[in-house]
Amino acid sequence: MEVSGLPVELWQLILSYLCLPDLGRCSLVCRAWYELVLSLDKTRWRQLCLGCLEHRHPNWPNQPGVEPQSWREAFKQHYLASKTWTKNTQDPESSNCLSLFRRRKGRRRLCIGAGGEFGTLRAALAAASSYDCLVLLPGVHEEQGEVLLKVPVEVVGQGKLGDVALLASIDQHCPTARLCNVVFMPAHFTSVLYKTTSGYVQFDNCNFESGQLQIHAPGACQVKFCTFSQSSIHLRNVALCVLENCEFIGSENASVTVEGCPSSDRNWACKHLAALAKSGAASMQEPDPADCPVAKQNSWGESLLAPMGRCEIVVGEERSSFLSGVSAQALLGLAQEDTEFGDNLWAAKEEEYLALDSNSSDSDLGSDNEEDAQAVYKLPYQAHSLSHTLADTDSRLQGNRLHALQRDLKLKSLQQELQQDKEAQSLAKSLQGCIIRQCLFRDGKGGIFIFSRGQAKLEGSIFRDLTYAVRCIQNSKVIMLRNDIHHCKASGIFLRLSAGGLIADNNIHSNCEAGVDIRKGANPLVLCNKIHSGLRSGIVVVGNGKGIIRSNQIYGNKEAGIYILYNGNPAVSGNHIFQGLAAGVAVNENGRGQITGNIICENQWGGVDIRHGGNPTLRNNLIFCGYSDGMVVGERGKGLIEGNAIYGNKGCGVWMMSSSLPHLINNQISHNSIYGVAVFCHKDDAGNYSPGQGGSESFQEETEGASGENNPDSEEEYPAARHPISVALVELNRINHNGAAGLHVKSSEALNIIANVIHANHDGGVAVLQSSQLTRIANNSISCNSRGGVLVEAKCQVELRGNGIYENSSHGIVSKGEGVITENDIIGNHRCGIQLLQAADMKVTKNRIQSFRDYGIALFDEAKGLVQENLIFQGRSKKSILRPISNAEDCDIQNNMLLTFKKRFDMECMLINPPARPHIEGGALGSCTVADGQRVSSITSRVDGGCHNHGSIFCTIL
């Protein structure tokens, strides 16, 4: 009959009464009938799938309320999987139909129990032939001794699950067997419920209570829709086994133990299990990246991945904007602030200058001729120094650099990572050892324990309310994809003793210890996970642990997002680490690591915290909008800190203790609320700005099998590119627009400040308040700061050499301490060029000094020293150029050149030989060496063009 002869709804009603074989026959009639049978997916196919006693809801136990994409396809997969055990004698050349027909011939059905043919399972097995079906009638079946399974049979419980209980210990000696719809309970003489050392066994829709399954190579197993209550599975050297849609409850030890390297002696069933595993993996949906909370802000308040208005983070049950209203508004204003800064700054300064000079002898000079007077006497250093270039291009260059970092640091999806990383791709596709898919582990001690080179692959499973979810040790390998791990009493995932594998696209949260714990030489790939809301750290790398940690979202953890210590040495890149309640990344106790290209923001403590011998490499990270300091280098901290953008933090940009030895090079440190870079002697010196450490994580080592802990001395040495330094070095950084001084020094150790741009900070440029050992300030450009260029307090030792100090709102240099001021250009500052106060003892030589409205050099109180061979240009008329009013008898002033020029042409020639500082003799792009032999890096690779007109090296940078 044609389908069109009746309405479709009536056909569907008729076909809904058909059984499975009749539906199959109808689908073979024609294309129209085939489509009609397919249309029954949510009606008849759903009834057939849920009505089958051999399996449960396709999404049980994790999502029993969520319907599958196709009930017919789910039913088909269940049916095919249930027939795997019958394929062991199939002739490869014969068809499936013929082989199944051949096996069904003569197959018997034997009933066991009250009213059945046999009283016990043992008696039925003695009479059974290959592939017979043994039916256990409702009731409790108990076997007094171990039952040997010598012929391939199928054991099925009649009725609903729970109607049949079997108290026995079964030892399989046949090539294949299947058990279905049975509750297994241990016999009185052993806790082993079932074991096989050679054959394949299949469990469907069974319960296991207070016992253990043992599968030894070359044996294999498939377990589906089973519940393990205080029970476990032990796999030894198994080449391949599959656990799907199982529930593990209340285990006293690990629910699944995988021991030993997968055997090369593969069971006949391995190829069929691999095919099932592949088909199951293909049916699992990839998560939508749009559903993931991502840190999505760049420096100007624009979105990294989406418009800012759509960017929300889900933490617990609350939704909060990524940036607070204050910080978001501040960021949105940065671009406009930079663009308009020049005009606003000059306007503000003109008012300030008039106020500063209101009590001077020249206050009677009218404001009408102010601009003309400044035009006559102002030296044209802008053509060669930083100020002119910075005024024109500062905002563009900062914006371009941050936008470039933004593009590079966009969070990658797992698919993108797998396309680029062949090792990760190979791991994700591997099918060896134990395959665990869509299982639930809850309310017990452990989930999965893998040791002695074992291998396991976990997909789409849930681990909750356990002591730990996964423990992988002794050169074993674990592959974890799209799992949910939460509320563990210890860490979620442990990796020890050279363990490895792939941990990707998991949701790891709310664990009492670290989300992922890597130590003792473990070296996993940790990609594209969400690790959040932990009661301790997100990821911990300890005790020579390694690993590649990439493209993860790490947020809302109570302690450090990533904590590295005790020689941990991971590669951390491309992560978004935000909204932590402590530091974003903490490196402590001789920890190392390559920390590159991460977005670290909105953390309560320092974005990066380095202490107690921590010695990482940090490159090209965005560290912004923190509620404390951007970066902290605490007591005995070390490390190479290069090419980072540190901005918009509520504390300092970089907070350092003088006992630390960092190498701070080529960073952009701007728009932080307090100092750009601050160096303190002791924690107490920082007042309210002293940041917290990474956390108080407990890292006591525990015994991990027979292998013991790896020898720390065997770890690889530092990369050859790392040049150790003996003095903390701050070089080639751009430190600008910070809320207080650009560089604040209160140090008890030596410090080198070389070739930095210190510009437009809202206090002084450099303030040296304490320096019991020598602080070298060389080849820097210090300009347009709201107060003085350089301040040196009493009893401080400094060397100022080769700096360009321009257009600061107060004095160029004020010193009450000791040291050398030589070969600097101190031009255009709005008070004195150099002012020596109190008991200052300075050697001031070979400087070029000009102050537009005050003294070139002024000596007060008991200031002493040598003022020699300086070139001092006249500022405004009727003002003394040199004011030698110190009371010290040993103040030696000699051979200084005091110049007054009337012609504009003469003024233009003043800063030509040598050109305006800072510069490096012998070539602007070469490398230079400061007095103690430390290297100042060549910047050739960081510039686009040459230095025009013999100008400063910073002209080329900017």
PDB file of C-alpha atoms in Angstrom, residues 448 450 458 463 467-472 478-481 483-486 488 490-496 500 502-504 506-508 511 513-519 524-526 529 531 538-540:
ATOM      1  CA  ILE A 448      40.841   5.986  39.016  1.00  0.00           C
ATOM      2  CA  ILE A 450      46.832   4.178  37.333  1.00  0.00           C
ATOM      3  CA  LEU A 458      38.455   9.052  30.568  1.00  0.00           C
ATOM      4  CA  PHE A 463      33.876  12.615  39.649  1.00  0.00           C
ATOM      5  CA  THR A 467      38.929  11.928  48.248  1.00  0.00           C
ATOM      6  CA  TYR A 468      40.572  12.193  44.823  1.00  0.00           C
ATOM      7  CA  ALA A 469      39.332  11.713  41.279  1.00  0.00           C
ATOM      8  CA  VAL A 470      42.390  10.451  39.391  1.00  0.00           C
ATOM      9  CA  ARG A 471      45.789   9.344  40.613  1.00  0.00           C
ATOM     10  CA  CYS A 472      48.423   8.581  37.969  1.00  0.00           C
ATOM     11  CA  VAL A 478      46.101   9.245  31.543  1.00  0.00           C
ATOM     12  CA  ILE A 479      43.980  10.951  28.879  1.00  0.00           C
ATOM     13  CA  MET A 480      41.084  12.984  30.278  1.00  0.00           C
ATOM     14  CA  LEU A 481      38.595  14.668  27.943  1.00  0.00           C
ATOM     15  CA  ASN A 483      35.124  15.301  32.459  1.00  0.00           C
ATOM     16  CA  ASP A 484      33.610  17.088  35.435  1.00  0.00           C
ATOM     17  CA  ILE A 485      35.700  16.851  38.638  1.00  0.00           C
ATOM     18  CA  HIS A 486      34.487  18.617  41.728  1.00  0.00           C
ATOM     19  CA  CYS A 488      37.083  16.225  46.100  1.00  0.00           C
ATOM     20  CA  ALA A 490      42.025  16.419  48.347  1.00  0.00           C
ATOM     21  CA  SER A 491      43.255  17.389  44.892  1.00  0.00           C
ATOM     22  CA  GLY A 492      41.173  16.456  41.878  1.00  0.00           C
ATOM     23  CA  ILE A 493      43.966  14.998  39.731  1.00  0.00           C
ATOM     24  CA  PHE A 494      47.336  13.753  41.043  1.00  0.00           C
ATOM     25  CA  LEU A 495      50.259  13.035  38.726  1.00  0.00           C
ATOM     26  CA  ARG A 496      53.509  11.665  40.177  1.00  0.00           C
ATOM     27  CA  GLY A 500      52.087  11.951  31.741  1.00  0.00           C
ATOM     28  CA  LEU A 502      46.566  14.708  28.253  1.00  0.00           C
ATOM     29  CA  ILE A 503      44.141  16.578  30.510  1.00  0.00           C
ATOM     30  CA  ALA A 504      41.896  18.592  28.193  1.00  0.00           C
ATOM     31  CA  ASN A 506      37.603  19.298  31.728  1.00  0.00           C
ATOM     32  CA  ASN A 507      35.629  21.268  34.279  1.00  0.00           C
ATOM     33  CA  ILE A 508      37.624  21.030  37.521  1.00  0.00           C
ATOM     34  CA  ASN A 511      38.052  20.831  45.265  1.00  0.00           C
ATOM     35  CA  GLU A 513      43.118  21.031  47.500  1.00  0.00           C
ATOM     36  CA  ALA A 514      44.593  21.782  44.075  1.00  0.00           C
ATOM     37  CA  GLY A 515      42.540  21.065  40.984  1.00  0.00           C
ATOM     38  CA  VAL A 516      45.594  19.475  39.302  1.00  0.00           C
ATOM     39  CA  ASP A 517      48.649  18.422  41.320  1.00  0.00           C
ATOM     40  CA  ILE A 518      51.843  17.695  39.313  1.00  0.00           C
ATOM     41  CA  ARG A 519      55.041  16.575  41.007  1.00  0.00           C
ATOM     42  CA  PRO A 524      51.354  16.050  31.365  1.00  0.00           C
ATOM     43  CA  LEU A 525      49.674  18.232  28.751  1.00  0.00           C
ATOM     44  CA  VAL A 526      47.016  20.365  30.483  1.00  0.00           C
ATOM     45  CA  ASN A 529      40.325  23.206  31.028  1.00  0.00           C
ATOM     46  CA  ILE A 531      39.840  25.135  36.750  1.00  0.00           C
ATOM     47  CA  GLY A 538      44.111  25.770  40.729  1.00  0.00           C
ATOM     48  CA  ILE A 539      47.236  23.946  39.508  1.00  0.00           C
ATOM     49  CA  VAL A 540      50.244  23.034  41.651  1.00  0.00           C
TER      50      VAL A 540
END
